[in-house]
Amino acid sequence: MRNLKNFWVFVLGACILFLGACSKTEFMPDQEGGQVPFQSDATQTVEQLLTASPAKLFYSAWQKSNIKNILKKQGNKVVFTVFAPNDAAMQAAGLSASAINQLPVEELDSLMMFYTTIGPVTKDELKLRSDNFMVKSLLLHPGLYVKYYENAQSNNQYDLYYYRHYVGVKGEDLLMNGKNVGKINYLPATNGGLYIMEKAIERPVKTMLDALKADGRFTMFVESQRLADELFLNKIGDDIEAIFGVRIEPEDIMRDYAYNRLYYKKDWAIETPPYAGFVGPNITVSTLFAPTDEAFHQAGFQTVADILKFNERSMDGVFFDENSYSAVGAFPMDTVYNFHRNWGRMFQPATSGGDKTANNATVFYSNVLKPALNNYPVNIGGNPPSEYAYTMPLEFSTGNNGAQLKVKGSEYPAATVIDGDINTLNGPIHVVDRLLFPKGFKLK
């Protein structure tokens, strides 16, 4: 089993060719021909390039900050890449010369770290890729922890949350987190590289859930899930009380008897630790396809009450199973929401012992929502053998109006991404105009 696991990990690294969420530390980029030499024509350092660049406001913030000392702590031979907004972009972001002069040094440090990543990110390297190149900035978000990958100090429990940028190219344009930030203006340096951008990058401050609530277009999507959780927990609580004569609190049901349900706040908010003093992953980074209220109206649901009534028709399928000592079943709309929120993983195959392959990276900005994703392994590796890998259940296509998607085999019309790349702490939100109904789903 150990050899099989190692082999499958090797296959994973070799086979994923276009991942929109891949990291420099996770996978090597696609290459055509020989390896790109690093900065062979560079004659100046990053700071020297900044001095003569059209990013003078950025450079003034650089000089006033502690970024030089921060980089020195990375080692004397540190190689780094800076993505610097030009003066017009800085001013558009409210960072004029007077504003920069008034900022505390700590905020300037955060600003510079947000735009700086360790390691080279060359223009030639980006042009060889068909996906986005994930770069991890130097800016840490205190108190947030993601799934373990490389933080040895955590005893394989978590990684620290560093703000990430997903860098790509489209023709001669540079894309950051799916957004066009101007023509590629790259300058190689002896100690790294410098990109001059025509637009600033917006730092995410909200979770997916907070962003959905603040937007106003997704009230039915959000509220129907919150109320469905209440309906589910009340039904399981009633079943347990009828069997054992004891009323269990909803929080205890969620933790002990119904922990597999994709609850309202799970994966798109900051998780609450299971017990005091626990330090572990408390935020999930992925992609959300959020249907508007109008998408529900098109499907025949005019109000949240309509959705709840639709779910209540299948109440008998939700119950507490005495044999497994756990809650089983789901509402019809749970299956629909699972494709919007979690890639339909509720249908992921499992071994006879209930073991499933591990979650793969699923951060996809709009520029990679293309048919190339249709065979992407959403879950792969781990203990189960290769036949339990879970392939992308959605079918992506491109049309005149932008990216489109539907559940594979579904008879329902494809949804169109009408607003993409709303960046959050949990990853991108793409707004869609239709619900993602699976094959054979009955609305009536």
Coordinates of C-alpha atoms in Angstrom, one line a residue:
M1 CA 0.0 0.0 0.0
R2 CA 2.9 2.4 0.8
N3 CA 4.4 1.8 -2.6
L4 CA 1.1 2.3 -4.3
K5 CA 0.5 5.5 -2.5
N6 CA 3.9 6.8 -3.5
F7 CA 3.3 5.8 -7.1
W8 CA 0.0 7.6 -7.2
V9 CA 1.5 10.8 -5.7
F10 CA 4.1 10.7 -8.5
V11 CA 1.4 10.3 -11.1
L12 CA -0.4 13.2 -9.6
G13 CA 2.6 15.5 -10.0
A14 CA 3.2 14.3 -13.5
C15 CA -0.3 14.4 -14.9
I16 CA -1.8 17.7 -13.9
L17 CA -0.9 20.0 -16.8
F18 CA -3.2 23.0 -16.5
L19 CA -4.2 23.4 -12.9
G20 CA -5.6 26.9 -12.3
A21 CA -4.7 26.7 -8.6
C22 CA -1.3 25.1 -8.7
S23 CA 1.6 26.4 -6.7
K24 CA 5.2 26.8 -7.4
T25 CA 5.8 24.4 -4.6
E26 CA 3.3 21.9 -5.7
F27 CA 3.7 21.4 -9.4
M28 CA 6.1 22.5 -12.1
P29 CA 4.7 24.6 -15.0
D30 CA 4.1 23.3 -18.5
Q31 CA 7.1 23.7 -20.7
E32 CA 7.7 23.6 -24.4
G33 CA 11.2 22.9 -25.5
G34 CA 14.2 23.4 -23.2
Q35 CA 14.2 24.9 -19.7
V36 CA 14.0 28.7 -19.5
P37 CA 17.4 30.1 -18.2
F38 CA 16.9 32.4 -15.1
Q39 CA 17.5 36.1 -15.7
S40 CA 20.5 35.6 -18.0
D41 CA 20.3 39.2 -19.3
A42 CA 19.7 40.9 -16.0
T43 CA 22.1 43.6 -15.0
Q44 CA 20.3 45.4 -12.1
T45 CA 18.6 44.4 -8.9
V46 CA 14.9 44.7 -8.3
E47 CA 15.4 47.9 -6.3
Q48 CA 17.5 49.5 -9.0
L49 CA 14.8 48.7 -11.5
L50 CA 12.1 50.2 -9.2
T51 CA 14.1 53.4 -9.0
A52 CA 13.9 54.0 -12.7
S53 CA 10.4 52.5 -13.2
P54 CA 7.0 54.3 -13.6
A55 CA 6.1 52.9 -10.2
K56 CA 7.6 55.8 -8.2
L57 CA 4.8 55.9 -5.7
F58 CA 5.2 52.2 -5.0
Y59 CA 9.0 52.7 -4.7
S60 CA 8.4 55.5 -2.1
A61 CA 6.3 53.1 -0.1
W62 CA 9.1 50.5 -0.5
Q63 CA 11.7 52.9 0.9
K64 CA 9.6 53.9 3.9
S65 CA 8.7 50.3 4.8
N66 CA 10.8 47.6 6.3
I67 CA 10.6 45.4 3.3
K68 CA 14.4 45.3 2.8
N69 CA 15.0 43.9 6.2
I70 CA 12.1 41.5 5.8
L71 CA 13.7 40.1 2.6
K72 CA 17.1 39.9 4.3
K73 CA 15.6 37.5 6.8
Q74 CA 15.0 35.2 3.9
G75 CA 18.7 34.9 3.3
N76 CA 21.5 36.8 1.6
K77 CA 20.9 35.2 -1.8
V78 CA 17.1 35.4 -1.7
V79 CA 15.4 35.6 -5.1
F80 CA 12.1 37.4 -5.2
T81 CA 9.5 38.9 -7.6
V82 CA 7.7 42.1 -7.1
F83 CA 4.4 43.0 -8.8
A84 CA 4.3 46.8 -8.6
P85 CA 1.3 49.0 -9.6
N86 CA 2.4 52.1 -11.6
D87 CA 1.6 55.6 -10.3
A88 CA -1.8 55.8 -12.0
A89 CA -2.8 52.5 -10.4
M90 CA -1.6 53.5 -7.0
Q91 CA -3.5 56.7 -7.2
A92 CA -6.7 54.9 -8.3
A93 CA -6.3 52.7 -5.3
G94 CA -6.2 55.8 -3.0
L95 CA -2.4 55.6 -2.5
S96 CA -1.2 59.1 -3.4
A97 CA 2.1 60.5 -2.1
S98 CA 0.3 62.2 0.8
A99 CA -1.6 59.0 1.6
I100 CA 1.6 57.0 1.6
N101 CA 3.3 59.5 3.9
Q102 CA 0.5 59.2 6.4
L103 CA 0.4 55.4 6.5
P104 CA 2.0 53.7 9.5
V105 CA 5.1 51.7 8.8
E106 CA 3.2 48.5 9.7
E107 CA 0.7 49.1 6.9
L108 CA 3.4 49.9 4.4
D109 CA 5.1 46.7 5.4
S110 CA 1.9 44.8 4.7
L111 CA 1.4 46.5 1.4
M112 CA 4.9 45.7 0.2
M113 CA 4.7 42.1 1.4
F114 CA 1.3 41.7 -0.4
Y115 CA 3.0 42.5 -3.7
T116 CA 6.1 40.4 -3.2
T117 CA 6.7 36.7 -3.6
I118 CA 9.8 34.6 -3.0
G119 CA 11.2 33.0 -6.1
P120 CA 11.3 33.8 -9.8
V121 CA 8.2 34.3 -11.9
T122 CA 9.5 35.0 -15.4
K123 CA 7.5 36.2 -18.4
D124 CA 8.7 33.3 -20.4
E125 CA 7.6 30.9 -17.7
L126 CA 4.1 32.3 -17.7
K127 CA 3.8 32.2 -21.4
L128 CA 4.5 28.4 -21.4
R129 CA 1.5 27.8 -19.2
S130 CA -2.1 27.2 -20.1
D131 CA -3.2 27.7 -16.5
N132 CA -2.6 30.2 -13.7
F133 CA 0.6 30.2 -11.7
M134 CA -0.1 30.4 -8.0
V135 CA 2.4 32.6 -6.1
K136 CA 2.4 33.0 -2.4
S137 CA 3.0 36.5 -1.2
L138 CA 5.0 37.4 1.9
L139 CA 1.9 38.7 3.7
L140 CA 0.5 36.5 6.4
H141 CA -3.1 36.7 7.7
P142 CA -2.9 36.0 11.4
G143 CA -5.3 33.5 12.8
L144 CA -6.1 31.7 9.6
Y145 CA -4.8 28.2 8.8
V146 CA -5.3 26.2 5.6
K147 CA -4.9 22.5 4.9
Y148 CA -1.4 21.2 5.5
Y149 CA 1.1 21.0 2.6
E150 CA 4.5 22.4 3.6
N151 CA 4.6 23.8 7.1
A152 CA 6.7 21.3 9.0
Q153 CA 6.4 23.2 12.2
S154 CA 2.7 22.4 12.5
N155 CA 3.4 18.6 12.8
N156 CA 1.6 18.1 9.5
Q157 CA -1.6 19.7 10.8
Y158 CA -1.9 23.0 8.9
D159 CA -0.2 25.7 6.8
L160 CA -0.2 29.3 7.6
Y161 CA -2.5 31.5 5.5
Y162 CA -0.4 33.7 3.2
Y163 CA -2.3 35.8 0.6
R164 CA -1.9 34.2 -2.8
H165 CA -2.0 35.6 -6.3
Y166 CA -3.0 33.5 -9.4
V167 CA -0.9 34.9 -12.3
G168 CA -1.6 34.2 -15.9
V169 CA -1.3 35.7 -19.4
K170 CA -3.7 36.2 -22.2
G171 CA -1.9 37.2 -25.3
E172 CA 0.3 40.1 -24.3
D173 CA -1.8 41.0 -21.2
L174 CA -1.0 40.0 -17.6
L175 CA -3.8 38.5 -15.5
M176 CA -3.9 38.6 -11.7
N177 CA -6.6 36.6 -10.0
G178 CA -8.5 36.5 -13.3
K179 CA -8.4 40.3 -13.8
N180 CA -6.5 42.1 -16.6
V181 CA -3.9 44.3 -15.0
G182 CA -2.4 45.6 -18.3
K183 CA 0.2 44.7 -20.8
I184 CA 3.0 42.4 -19.6
N185 CA 5.8 44.7 -18.5
Y186 CA 8.4 42.5 -17.0
L187 CA 12.0 43.4 -16.1
P188 CA 14.4 40.7 -15.1
A189 CA 16.7 41.4 -12.2
T190 CA 19.9 39.9 -10.9
N191 CA 18.0 38.9 -7.7
G192 CA 14.6 38.2 -9.1
G193 CA 12.2 40.2 -11.3
L194 CA 9.8 43.1 -11.5
Y195 CA 6.4 43.4 -13.1
I196 CA 4.9 46.9 -13.6
M197 CA 1.1 46.7 -13.5
E198 CA -1.5 49.2 -14.8
K199 CA -4.0 48.2 -12.1
A200 CA -3.6 47.5 -8.4
I201 CA -4.6 44.1 -6.8
E202 CA -7.5 44.2 -4.4
R203 CA -6.7 42.4 -1.1
P204 CA -9.6 40.2 -0.1
V205 CA -11.0 41.0 3.3
K206 CA -14.3 39.0 3.3
T207 CA -15.1 35.4 3.5
M208 CA -17.3 33.9 0.8
L209 CA -20.3 34.0 3.1
D210 CA -19.7 37.6 4.1
A211 CA -19.3 38.6 0.4
L212 CA -22.5 36.8 -0.5
K213 CA -24.5 38.5 2.2
A214 CA -23.1 41.9 1.4
D215 CA -23.8 41.6 -2.3
G216 CA -27.6 41.4 -2.2
R217 CA -28.0 39.2 -5.3
F218 CA -27.9 35.8 -3.4
T219 CA -30.5 36.1 -0.7
M220 CA -32.3 32.9 -1.7
F221 CA -29.1 30.9 -2.1
V222 CA -27.9 31.9 1.4
E223 CA -31.1 31.9 3.4
S224 CA -32.5 28.6 2.0
Q225 CA -29.4 26.8 3.1
R226 CA -29.5 28.3 6.6
L227 CA -33.1 27.3 7.0
A228 CA -32.5 23.8 5.4
D229 CA -29.9 23.2 8.1
E230 CA -32.4 24.1 10.8
L231 CA -35.0 21.7 9.2
F232 CA -32.4 18.9 9.0
L233 CA -31.2 19.3 12.5
N234 CA -34.7 19.5 13.9
K235 CA -35.7 16.3 12.1
I236 CA -32.6 14.4 13.4
G237 CA -33.2 15.8 16.8
D238 CA -36.8 14.6 16.8
D239 CA -35.7 11.1 15.7
I240 CA -33.0 10.8 18.4
E241 CA -35.4 12.0 21.1
A242 CA -38.1 9.5 20.0
I243 CA -35.5 6.7 20.3
F244 CA -33.6 7.6 23.4
G245 CA -35.8 10.1 25.2
V246 CA -33.2 12.8 25.2
R247 CA -33.1 16.0 23.3
I248 CA -29.7 16.7 21.8
E249 CA -28.5 20.2 21.1
P250 CA -28.0 21.1 17.4
E251 CA -24.3 21.7 17.9
D252 CA -23.9 18.2 19.4
I253 CA -25.8 16.6 16.5
M254 CA -23.6 18.4 14.0
R255 CA -20.4 17.2 15.7
D256 CA -21.4 13.7 16.8
Y257 CA -24.1 12.4 14.5
A258 CA -24.4 14.4 11.3
Y259 CA -20.8 15.6 10.6
N260 CA -20.8 14.7 6.9
R261 CA -23.4 17.2 5.9
L262 CA -22.3 20.3 4.0
Y263 CA -23.6 22.8 6.5
Y264 CA -24.5 26.4 5.7
K265 CA -21.3 27.9 7.0
K266 CA -18.9 25.1 6.2
D267 CA -16.0 25.8 3.8
W268 CA -17.2 29.4 2.9
A269 CA -16.7 30.9 6.3
I270 CA -14.0 30.8 9.0
E271 CA -14.5 27.5 10.9
T272 CA -14.9 27.4 14.7
P273 CA -12.3 25.1 16.3
P274 CA -13.8 21.8 17.6
Y275 CA -12.3 22.4 21.1
A276 CA -10.5 25.1 23.0
G277 CA -6.9 25.6 22.2
F278 CA -7.1 23.7 18.9
V279 CA -4.9 25.1 16.1
G280 CA -5.6 23.6 12.7
P281 CA -7.2 24.3 9.3
N282 CA -10.1 26.8 9.8
I283 CA -10.5 28.1 6.3
T284 CA -11.0 26.3 3.0
V285 CA -9.8 27.9 -0.3
S286 CA -11.8 26.8 -3.4
T287 CA -14.2 28.1 -6.0
L288 CA -17.9 29.0 -5.6
F289 CA -20.5 29.2 -8.4
A290 CA -23.2 31.4 -6.8
P291 CA -26.7 31.5 -8.4
T292 CA -28.6 34.8 -8.3
D293 CA -32.1 35.1 -7.0
E294 CA -33.2 35.4 -10.6
A295 CA -31.6 31.9 -11.2
F296 CA -34.1 30.5 -8.7
H297 CA -37.0 32.4 -10.2
Q298 CA -36.2 30.8 -13.6
A299 CA -36.3 27.4 -12.0
G300 CA -39.7 28.1 -10.5
F301 CA -38.8 29.1 -7.0
Q302 CA -40.1 32.6 -6.3
T303 CA -39.4 32.7 -2.5
V304 CA -37.3 30.9 0.1
A305 CA -40.5 29.3 1.3
D306 CA -40.9 27.7 -2.0
I307 CA -37.5 26.0 -1.7
L308 CA -38.3 24.8 1.8
K309 CA -41.6 23.3 0.7
F310 CA -39.8 21.5 -2.1
N311 CA -37.3 20.1 0.4
E312 CA -40.0 19.1 2.9
R313 CA -41.6 16.7 0.3
S314 CA -38.5 14.5 0.8
M315 CA -38.5 14.7 4.6
D316 CA -38.9 10.9 4.9
G317 CA -35.4 10.4 3.4
V318 CA -33.8 12.3 6.2
F319 CA -33.6 10.3 9.5
F320 CA -31.4 9.0 12.3
D321 CA -30.2 5.5 11.5
E322 CA -29.9 3.4 14.7
N323 CA -27.6 0.9 13.0
S324 CA -25.0 3.3 11.9
Y325 CA -25.7 5.6 14.8
S326 CA -25.7 8.6 12.5
A327 CA -27.9 10.9 10.5
V328 CA -28.5 9.9 6.9
G329 CA -30.2 11.4 3.9
A330 CA -30.3 14.8 2.3
F331 CA -32.8 17.2 0.8
P332 CA -33.2 17.5 -3.0
M333 CA -31.7 21.0 -3.1
D334 CA -28.7 19.8 -1.1
T335 CA -27.6 17.9 -4.2
V336 CA -27.9 21.0 -6.4
Y337 CA -26.0 23.2 -3.9
N338 CA -23.3 20.6 -3.6
F339 CA -22.4 21.2 -7.3
H340 CA -22.3 24.9 -6.7
R341 CA -20.3 24.8 -3.6
N342 CA -18.3 21.5 -3.5
W343 CA -17.9 20.1 -6.9
G344 CA -20.6 17.5 -6.3
R345 CA -18.4 15.6 -3.9
M346 CA -21.4 14.1 -2.1
F347 CA -21.4 11.7 -5.1
Q348 CA -17.7 10.9 -4.8
P349 CA -16.9 7.1 -4.8
A350 CA -15.7 5.5 -1.6
T351 CA -14.1 2.2 -0.7
S352 CA -16.1 -0.4 1.2
G353 CA -14.6 1.1 4.3
G354 CA -15.8 4.5 3.4
D355 CA -12.3 5.9 2.4
K356 CA -12.2 8.5 -0.3
T357 CA -9.4 10.0 -2.4
A358 CA -8.0 13.4 -1.2
N359 CA -9.3 16.8 -2.2
N360 CA -7.2 18.3 -5.0
A361 CA -6.7 22.0 -5.4
T362 CA -9.8 23.6 -6.9
V363 CA -9.1 27.4 -7.2
F364 CA -10.1 28.4 -10.7
Y365 CA -10.4 32.0 -11.9
S366 CA -12.5 32.8 -14.9
N367 CA -9.7 32.7 -17.4
V368 CA -9.3 28.9 -16.9
L369 CA -13.0 28.0 -16.9
K370 CA -12.6 26.1 -20.2
P371 CA -13.2 22.6 -21.6
A372 CA -9.7 21.7 -20.5
L373 CA -11.1 21.4 -16.9
N374 CA -13.6 18.8 -17.9
N375 CA -11.2 15.9 -17.1
Y376 CA -9.5 17.5 -14.1
P377 CA -9.2 15.2 -11.1
V378 CA -11.2 16.9 -8.3
N379 CA -10.1 14.2 -5.9
I380 CA -7.0 12.1 -6.3
G381 CA -4.3 10.4 -4.3
G382 CA -4.4 9.3 -0.6
N383 CA -5.0 5.8 0.5
P384 CA -7.6 4.5 -2.0
P385 CA -6.4 3.0 -5.3
S386 CA -6.5 5.0 -8.5
E387 CA -9.9 3.8 -9.6
Y388 CA -11.5 5.8 -6.8
A389 CA -10.2 9.1 -8.2
Y390 CA -13.1 11.6 -8.7
T391 CA -13.1 13.4 -12.0
M392 CA -14.6 16.8 -12.6
P393 CA -18.4 16.4 -12.6
L394 CA -19.0 19.7 -14.4
E395 CA -18.8 20.3 -18.1
F396 CA -17.3 23.7 -19.0
S397 CA -17.7 25.4 -22.4
T398 CA -17.1 28.8 -23.8
G399 CA -19.7 30.9 -25.7
N400 CA -20.1 34.5 -26.9
N401 CA -21.4 35.5 -23.4
G402 CA -18.5 33.9 -21.6
A403 CA -17.8 30.7 -19.6
Q404 CA -20.7 28.3 -19.3
L405 CA -21.1 25.2 -17.2
K406 CA -23.5 22.4 -16.4
V407 CA -23.5 19.1 -14.6
K408 CA -22.3 16.4 -17.0
G409 CA -25.2 14.6 -18.6
S410 CA -27.8 17.0 -17.3
E411 CA -30.8 17.8 -19.5
Y412 CA -31.0 21.3 -18.1
P413 CA -29.6 24.4 -19.8
A414 CA -26.0 25.4 -19.0
A415 CA -25.4 28.3 -16.6
T416 CA -23.4 31.3 -17.8
V417 CA -20.9 33.1 -15.6
I418 CA -22.3 36.6 -15.7
D419 CA -19.8 38.1 -13.1
G420 CA -16.6 36.4 -12.3
D421 CA -13.6 36.6 -10.0
I422 CA -15.1 38.1 -6.9
N423 CA -12.1 37.5 -4.8
T424 CA -12.5 36.5 -1.1
L425 CA -10.4 34.9 1.6
N426 CA -11.9 31.6 0.5
G427 CA -11.1 32.0 -3.2
P428 CA -13.1 33.3 -6.1
I429 CA -16.9 33.6 -6.5
H430 CA -18.3 33.3 -10.0
V431 CA -21.9 34.5 -10.4
V432 CA -24.1 32.2 -12.5
D433 CA -27.5 32.8 -14.0
R434 CA -28.9 29.3 -13.6
L435 CA -29.0 26.5 -11.1
L436 CA -26.8 23.5 -11.7
F437 CA -29.3 20.6 -11.7
P438 CA -27.8 17.0 -12.0
K439 CA -29.1 14.5 -14.5
G440 CA -32.6 13.3 -13.9
F441 CA -33.4 15.9 -11.2
K442 CA -37.2 16.4 -10.9
L443 CA -38.5 19.8 -10.2
K444 CA -42.1 18.6 -10.2

